[in-house]
Short mmCIF file of C-alpha atoms and ligand atoms in Angstrom, two decimals:
data_model
loop_
_atom_site.label_atom_id
_atom_site.label_comp_id
_atom_site.label_asym_id
_atom_site.label_seq_id
_atom_site.Cartn_x
_atom_site.Cartn_y
_atom_site.Cartn_z
CA MET A 1 0.39 -0.01 0.21
CA ILE A 2 0.83 3.37 -0.86
CA SER A 3 0.98 5.57 2.08
CA ASN A 4 0.79 9.03 2.15
CA LEU A 5 3.75 11.22 3.54
CA SER A 6 3.53 14.67 5.64
CA PHE A 7 7.05 16.17 5.62
CA GLN A 8 8.75 19.01 8.00
CA GLY A 9 10.81 19.79 5.04
CA LYS A 10 10.70 24.05 2.81
CA TYR A 11 10.64 23.61 -0.93
CA SER A 12 9.93 26.57 -3.29
CA ILE A 13 10.07 27.55 -7.45
CA ASN A 14 13.09 27.25 -7.06
CA ASN A 15 14.08 24.21 -6.38
CA TYR A 16 11.10 23.17 -9.39
CA GLU A 17 12.82 25.35 -11.64
CA GLY A 18 16.23 24.00 -10.38
CA CYS A 19 15.29 20.72 -11.50
CA LEU A 20 13.95 21.35 -14.58
CA LYS A 21 16.69 24.05 -15.60
CA GLY A 22 19.61 21.25 -13.85
CA GLY A 23 18.11 19.17 -16.09
CA ALA A 24 18.81 20.95 -19.15
CA ILE A 25 22.21 22.22 -18.68
CA GLY A 26 23.62 18.76 -17.58
CA ASP A 27 21.75 18.02 -20.97
CA ALA A 28 23.19 21.11 -23.19
CA LEU A 29 26.64 19.89 -21.15
CA GLY A 30 26.99 16.40 -22.69
CA TRP A 31 25.44 16.90 -25.90
CA PRO A 32 28.40 17.27 -27.50
CA VAL A 33 30.72 14.03 -26.29
CA GLU A 34 27.13 12.75 -25.97
CA PHE A 35 29.09 9.72 -28.41
CA TYR A 36 33.14 10.63 -27.63
CA SER A 37 35.26 7.84 -25.33
CA ILE A 38 37.17 10.70 -22.60
CA GLU A 39 40.05 10.17 -24.85
CA LYS A 40 38.75 12.02 -27.16
CA ILE A 41 37.02 14.15 -25.02
CA LYS A 42 40.56 15.37 -23.89
CA SER A 43 42.10 15.81 -26.74
CA ARG A 44 39.31 17.71 -27.72
CA PHE A 45 38.68 19.71 -25.18
CA GLY A 46 41.76 19.45 -22.12
CA GLN A 47 42.75 17.97 -20.13
CA GLU A 48 39.41 19.02 -17.57
CA GLY A 49 37.15 18.13 -19.97
CA ILE A 50 34.11 19.60 -21.41
CA LYS A 51 33.58 22.41 -19.18
CA ASP A 52 31.40 25.71 -20.42
CA LEU A 53 28.85 25.37 -22.34
CA LEU A 54 28.81 24.93 -26.64
CA ILE A 55 26.73 27.81 -27.88
CA ASN A 56 25.21 27.32 -31.39
CA SER A 57 24.73 29.41 -34.74
CA LYS A 58 21.84 31.43 -32.47
CA GLY A 59 23.41 31.87 -29.21
CA LYS A 60 21.95 28.88 -27.44
CA ALA A 61 23.15 25.99 -25.30
CA GLU A 62 21.58 22.79 -27.28
CA ILE A 63 18.67 20.42 -25.11
CA THR A 64 18.22 17.25 -26.36
CA ASP A 65 15.64 14.73 -25.87
CA ASP A 66 15.63 14.05 -22.64
CA THR A 67 14.43 17.56 -22.19
CA GLN A 68 12.59 17.80 -24.49
CA MET A 69 11.20 14.79 -23.43
CA THR A 70 11.14 15.21 -19.91
CA MET A 71 8.63 18.27 -21.29
CA PHE A 72 6.30 16.45 -23.04
CA THR A 73 6.34 13.97 -19.87
CA ALA A 74 5.58 16.99 -17.64
CA ASP A 75 2.98 17.67 -20.28
CA GLY A 76 1.11 14.72 -20.24
CA LEU A 77 0.93 14.44 -16.17
CA ILE A 78 -0.06 17.83 -16.09
CA LYS A 79 -2.58 17.11 -18.81
CA SER A 80 -4.28 13.96 -16.42
CA ILE A 81 -4.03 16.16 -13.25
CA LEU A 82 -6.61 18.91 -15.17
CA LYS A 83 -9.10 15.75 -15.26
CA LYS A 84 -8.99 14.42 -12.36
CA LEU A 85 -7.53 16.76 -9.53
CA ASN A 86 -6.84 13.88 -7.46
CA LEU A 87 -2.26 14.05 -6.72
CA ASN A 88 -3.01 10.88 -4.70
CA GLU A 89 -3.89 7.97 -7.29
CA MET A 90 -2.34 7.09 -9.76
CA PRO A 91 -2.50 9.20 -12.98
CA ASP A 92 -3.84 8.23 -16.23
CA MET A 93 -0.86 6.83 -18.84
CA LYS A 94 -2.74 6.98 -21.77
CA GLU A 95 -2.41 10.76 -20.56
CA VAL A 96 1.70 10.24 -21.10
CA PHE A 97 2.11 8.46 -23.52
CA LYS A 98 -0.49 11.03 -25.79
CA SER A 99 2.18 13.67 -24.66
CA TYR A 100 4.56 10.84 -26.19
CA ARG A 101 3.10 11.03 -29.55
CA LEU A 102 3.44 14.40 -30.34
CA TRP A 103 7.22 14.28 -28.96
CA LEU A 104 7.16 12.29 -31.54
CA ASN A 105 5.74 14.45 -34.28
CA THR A 106 8.95 17.41 -32.80
CA GLN A 107 11.55 14.63 -34.07
CA TYR A 108 9.49 14.18 -37.97
CA ASP A 109 7.06 17.25 -37.87
CA LYS A 110 8.94 20.73 -39.79
CA PHE A 111 6.33 22.46 -38.34
CA PRO A 112 4.86 23.01 -34.96
CA GLN A 113 0.88 20.98 -34.34
CA LYS A 114 -1.45 23.01 -33.29
CA ALA A 115 -4.20 22.83 -31.06
CA SER A 116 -2.42 20.23 -28.58
CA GLY A 117 -1.47 22.14 -25.82
CA TRP A 118 0.94 24.76 -25.46
CA ILE A 119 4.08 22.54 -25.14
CA SER A 120 3.53 20.87 -28.82
CA GLU A 121 3.96 24.71 -30.23
CA ILE A 122 7.16 25.09 -29.63
CA LYS A 123 8.80 25.60 -32.62
CA GLU A 124 12.16 24.97 -31.02
CA LEU A 125 11.43 21.49 -29.64
CA TYR A 126 10.96 20.57 -33.40
CA ALA A 127 14.90 20.10 -33.57
CA THR A 128 15.88 15.59 -33.76
CA ARG A 129 18.82 15.54 -31.41
CA ALA A 130 20.33 12.65 -31.24
CA PRO A 131 16.52 11.00 -30.05
CA GLY A 132 16.92 6.81 -29.09
CA ASN A 133 15.99 4.37 -30.85
CA THR A 134 14.26 2.40 -27.91
CA CYS A 135 11.78 5.39 -27.76
CA ILE A 136 11.09 5.92 -31.53
CA SER A 137 9.83 2.75 -31.61
CA ALA A 138 7.77 1.76 -28.34
CA ILE A 139 5.72 5.37 -29.47
CA SER A 140 5.35 4.59 -33.28
CA GLY A 141 4.69 1.38 -32.39
CA ASN A 142 1.25 2.83 -30.71
CA ILE A 143 1.00 0.22 -27.69
CA PRO A 144 1.84 1.77 -24.48
CA GLY A 145 3.73 -0.43 -22.60
CA SER A 146 3.13 -0.84 -18.93
CA ILE A 147 5.28 -2.73 -15.73
CA ALA A 148 2.60 -5.13 -15.93
CA LYS A 149 2.79 -5.16 -19.52
CA PRO A 150 6.51 -4.75 -20.10
CA ILE A 151 6.20 -3.64 -24.17
CA ASN A 152 9.89 -5.37 -24.68
CA ASN A 153 12.86 -6.20 -23.34
CA SER A 154 15.25 -2.33 -23.61
CA ALA A 155 16.99 -1.51 -20.49
CA GLY A 156 17.72 2.22 -21.73
CA CYS A 157 18.39 5.26 -20.53
CA GLY A 158 15.75 6.18 -22.46
CA GLY A 159 13.41 5.69 -19.59
CA VAL A 160 14.83 7.36 -16.57
CA MET A 161 15.88 10.78 -18.45
CA ARG A 162 12.40 12.51 -19.61
CA VAL A 163 11.03 11.57 -15.66
CA ALA A 164 11.63 13.94 -13.00
CA PRO A 165 8.13 15.64 -13.31
CA ALA A 166 6.81 13.22 -11.69
CA GLY A 167 9.42 13.17 -9.47
CA LEU A 168 7.42 17.34 -8.70
CA MET A 169 4.41 16.61 -9.25
CA TYR A 170 3.88 13.71 -6.48
CA LYS A 171 6.43 15.23 -3.96
CA ASP A 172 3.85 14.66 -1.01
CA ASN A 173 3.79 10.76 -1.45
CA PRO A 174 6.89 10.04 -2.05
CA GLU A 175 6.13 5.91 -2.51
CA LEU A 176 3.47 7.61 -5.78
CA ALA A 177 6.36 8.96 -7.03
CA PHE A 178 8.65 6.49 -7.78
CA LYS A 179 4.58 4.45 -9.47
CA VAL A 180 4.95 7.60 -11.56
CA GLY A 181 8.21 7.76 -13.23
CA ALA A 182 8.28 3.76 -13.22
CA GLU A 183 5.41 3.86 -15.22
CA CYS A 184 6.58 6.52 -17.51
CA ALA A 185 9.64 4.73 -18.32
CA ALA A 186 7.39 1.14 -18.77
CA LEU A 187 5.54 3.07 -21.37
CA THR A 188 8.81 2.39 -23.81
CA HIS A 189 10.82 0.66 -21.63
CA GLY A 190 9.75 -2.42 -20.64
CA HIS A 191 12.98 -4.38 -18.31
CA PRO A 192 12.98 -3.65 -14.55
CA ARG A 193 16.69 -2.07 -15.79
CA GLY A 194 14.92 0.77 -17.80
CA TYR A 195 11.79 1.80 -15.88
CA LEU A 196 12.88 1.16 -12.25
CA PRO A 197 15.55 4.12 -12.55
CA ALA A 198 13.34 6.17 -13.29
CA GLY A 199 11.42 5.70 -10.10
CA VAL A 200 14.51 6.19 -8.67
CA LEU A 201 14.87 9.36 -9.60
CA SER A 202 11.39 10.42 -9.23
CA GLU A 203 11.05 9.44 -5.74
CA MET A 204 14.29 11.23 -5.34
CA ILE A 205 13.10 14.30 -6.36
CA ALA A 206 9.95 13.48 -3.74
CA TYR A 207 12.13 13.10 -0.94
CA ILE A 208 14.59 16.90 -2.09
CA ILE A 209 11.46 19.05 -3.15
CA ASN A 210 10.80 18.17 1.13
CA GLY A 211 14.39 19.11 1.81
CA LYS A 212 15.69 15.76 2.76
CA ASN A 213 20.19 15.91 1.19
CA VAL A 214 21.18 13.73 -2.17
CA ASP A 215 22.45 10.33 0.65
CA GLU A 216 18.93 10.53 2.31
CA ALA A 217 16.89 10.59 -0.21
CA VAL A 218 18.78 7.21 -1.44
CA THR A 219 18.40 5.70 1.65
CA GLU A 220 15.13 6.28 1.74
CA THR A 221 14.25 5.48 -2.18
CA LEU A 222 16.14 2.21 -1.72
CA LYS A 223 13.05 0.94 0.68
CA THR A 224 10.29 1.76 -1.86
CA LEU A 225 12.78 0.04 -4.93
CA LYS A 226 14.42 -3.23 -2.67
CA LYS A 227 9.60 -4.20 -3.07
CA TYR A 228 9.80 -4.18 -6.63
CA LYS A 229 10.39 -7.24 -9.02
CA GLY A 230 13.11 -7.12 -10.74
CA HIS A 231 15.47 -4.55 -8.01
CA GLU A 232 18.51 -6.13 -7.59
CA PRO A 233 20.63 -4.94 -9.96
CA VAL A 234 19.78 -1.71 -10.02
CA THR A 235 19.36 -2.01 -6.48
CA LYS A 236 23.34 -3.20 -6.18
CA LEU A 237 24.53 0.18 -8.44
CA MET A 238 22.90 2.99 -6.40
CA GLU A 239 24.66 1.24 -2.88
CA GLN A 240 27.86 0.96 -4.72
CA ALA A 241 27.35 4.82 -5.82
CA GLN A 242 26.72 5.15 -2.55
CA LYS A 243 29.37 3.58 -1.54
CA LEU A 244 31.55 4.87 -3.59
CA ALA A 245 30.90 8.46 -3.39
CA LYS A 246 32.05 8.04 0.41
CA SER A 247 36.02 6.58 -0.56
CA ASP A 248 38.85 9.11 -1.58
CA ILE A 249 38.92 6.83 -4.86
CA ASP A 250 39.07 9.11 -7.54
CA SER A 251 36.00 10.40 -9.59
CA SER A 252 37.22 8.86 -12.68
CA ILE A 253 38.12 5.76 -12.12
CA ALA A 254 34.63 5.33 -10.00
CA ILE A 255 32.19 6.59 -13.08
CA GLN A 256 34.10 3.50 -14.94
CA GLN A 257 33.15 1.36 -12.67
CA LEU A 258 29.60 2.06 -12.56
CA GLY A 259 29.85 1.94 -15.92
CA GLU A 260 29.19 4.21 -19.07
CA GLY A 261 25.22 4.99 -18.06
CA TRP A 262 23.71 3.63 -21.87
CA VAL A 263 21.41 1.11 -20.05
CA GLY A 264 18.79 3.01 -17.31
CA ASP A 265 21.10 1.95 -13.75
CA GLU A 266 24.50 2.80 -14.35
CA ALA A 267 22.83 6.63 -15.69
CA ILE A 268 20.99 6.76 -12.43
CA ALA A 269 23.97 5.02 -10.18
CA ILE A 270 26.05 7.12 -11.83
CA ALA A 271 24.04 10.64 -11.44
CA VAL A 272 23.67 10.01 -7.80
CA TYR A 273 27.53 8.89 -7.65
CA CYS A 274 28.11 12.69 -8.49
CA ALA A 275 25.51 14.34 -6.75
CA LEU A 276 26.64 12.74 -3.41
CA LYS A 277 30.30 13.91 -3.88
CA GLU A 278 29.54 17.07 -5.25
CA PRO A 279 26.27 18.40 -3.00
CA ASP A 280 27.39 21.80 -3.11
CA ASN A 281 28.35 22.48 -6.06
CA PHE A 282 26.52 22.09 -9.21
CA ALA A 283 29.14 23.20 -11.71
CA LYS A 284 31.49 21.06 -9.79
CA ALA A 285 28.52 17.78 -9.66
CA VAL A 286 27.62 18.73 -13.83
CA ARG A 287 30.92 18.68 -15.26
CA MET A 288 31.74 15.24 -13.21
CA ALA A 289 28.52 13.52 -14.95
CA VAL A 290 29.73 14.74 -18.42
CA ASN A 291 32.94 13.85 -18.87
CA HIS A 292 33.33 10.35 -19.28
CA SER A 293 33.14 7.93 -22.43
CA GLY A 294 29.23 7.07 -22.13
CA ASP A 295 26.15 8.39 -22.15
CA SER A 296 26.93 12.13 -21.26
CA ASP A 297 23.76 14.50 -22.51
CA SER A 298 21.85 11.06 -20.31
CA THR A 299 23.42 11.10 -17.05
CA GLY A 300 24.32 14.91 -17.50
CA ALA A 301 20.24 15.72 -17.26
CA ILE A 302 19.54 12.89 -14.24
CA LEU A 303 22.65 14.91 -12.25
CA GLY A 304 20.53 17.93 -12.80
CA ASN A 305 17.29 17.66 -12.10
CA LEU A 306 19.00 15.86 -8.67
CA LEU A 307 21.55 18.26 -7.98
CA GLY A 308 19.28 21.23 -9.61
CA ALA A 309 16.39 20.45 -6.95
CA HIS A 310 18.22 20.07 -4.64
CA LEU A 311 20.21 23.61 -4.53
CA GLY A 312 17.70 26.00 -6.25
CA ILE A 313 18.22 27.65 -9.19
CA GLU A 314 19.96 30.26 -7.25
CA GLN A 315 23.14 28.07 -6.94
CA ILE A 316 22.96 27.25 -10.86
CA PRO A 317 25.56 29.43 -12.65
CA SER A 318 23.41 31.86 -14.45
CA LYS A 319 25.21 32.60 -16.69
CA TRP A 320 24.47 28.87 -18.04
CA LEU A 321 19.98 29.51 -17.30
CA LYS A 322 20.14 32.12 -19.44
CA GLN A 323 22.47 30.18 -22.68
CA ILE A 324 20.34 27.17 -22.58
CA GLU A 325 17.18 26.63 -25.47
CA LEU A 326 13.85 27.43 -23.99
CA THR A 327 15.50 28.53 -20.35
CA ASP A 328 11.44 30.91 -20.03
CA GLU A 329 9.35 27.96 -21.44
CA LEU A 330 11.45 25.56 -18.99
CA GLY A 331 10.23 27.89 -15.50
CA GLN A 332 6.67 28.16 -16.64
CA LEU A 333 6.70 24.24 -16.45
CA ALA A 334 8.35 24.72 -13.42
CA LYS A 335 5.15 26.86 -11.89
CA ASP A 336 2.94 24.53 -13.02
CA LEU A 337 4.30 21.41 -11.77
CA TYR A 338 4.25 24.40 -8.46
CA ALA A 339 1.26 24.86 -8.60
CA LYS A 340 -2.44 22.90 -6.98
CA PRO A 341 -3.73 21.68 -10.49
CA GLU A 342 -6.56 23.38 -9.49
CA ASN A 343 -4.67 26.71 -10.09
CA ILE A 344 -2.54 25.79 -13.01
CA ALA A 345 -2.87 29.14 -15.04
CA ASP A 346 -5.16 29.35 -17.97
CA ALA A 347 -4.65 25.52 -17.45
CA LYS A 348 -7.86 25.08 -20.34
CA THR A 349 -5.89 27.43 -22.92
CA ARG A 350 -2.49 25.85 -22.43
CA TYR A 351 -3.47 22.15 -21.77
CA ILE A 352 -6.33 21.18 -24.11
CA GLU A 353 -6.71 17.76 -24.28
CA ILE A 354 -6.40 15.54 -28.05
CA ASN A 355 -8.02 12.90 -29.50
CA CYS A 356 -6.15 10.53 -30.81
CA ASP A 357 -6.17 6.57 -31.10
CA ILE A 358 -4.06 3.96 -29.08
CA THR A 359 -4.47 0.47 -28.08
CA SER A 360 -5.02 0.27 -24.41
CA LEU A 361 -3.40 -0.41 -21.74
MG1 MG B 1 20.13 12.99 -25.53
#
């Protein structure tokens, strides 16, 4: 049974903004080196690796599928909550899948889709930045997966990298946040190593928003994780990340021991390790999270979600906040997730429900 916990901790809109924009910064910092080995990163950017955002011809640091899909997760969760106005039960996962269908359109259509809500009308989201094959094929297949009915056997990190909004929206009920995050991931990723890390990220964000530190959030979330079938490899890596963060092992070696981040549990473990190692320094932590031979933008995005939620927007370098694409839109989404569902401004005009034929869950 999922219990509703109450917290003494303080949270504010700054933590919500920090979570979403921090994720976008990690995504943008890691994107130029996503497919580079550490040797190639060092030969191009120097011994310390990539340290600053790369700016495109439009003067912006580009976000990728990680942030794009995070925005569409929020879109689907908000559309669902507007129907029920109840944060104590599971959202309608079909709404989230419909929003992922809208994301899929952004990968193929040149022009923003009208009348499906304000997120799908953001022109800059219509950009293809190395989206994951599992997400493309599962959403194209038009059959939403779930934990009970896995859609495939994918353990990729495309599930965990996009679910931060579940933790923000269900912050009052961390164990429910876990289930919501995991089910969002299970829409496209059918292996426990693909969807359980998404539950971990969501529940950790819920705890962090409520004032727990990163280490406490890991410890609490592990209790929920262990209740799920197939949790063992995820639990093992999470516990290893906690142990490594308390050791003197060089961070580059520690990250290597956790993997490369292409698989969901490796991605969350690398991000958690970096957040535990540098809990008070966003810039140091995010550089640590992207400078390795693996899936740098996803590990950067997840780290940015976690530490941005913990530190809040004031402790993220202001230069980076101005440079990332869609900073204002991410700020608006943070406000929408922070508000009580009945108080979301202009909800009826901004979150338009769409009719879309999908195979039932
Ligand atoms: Mg990406």
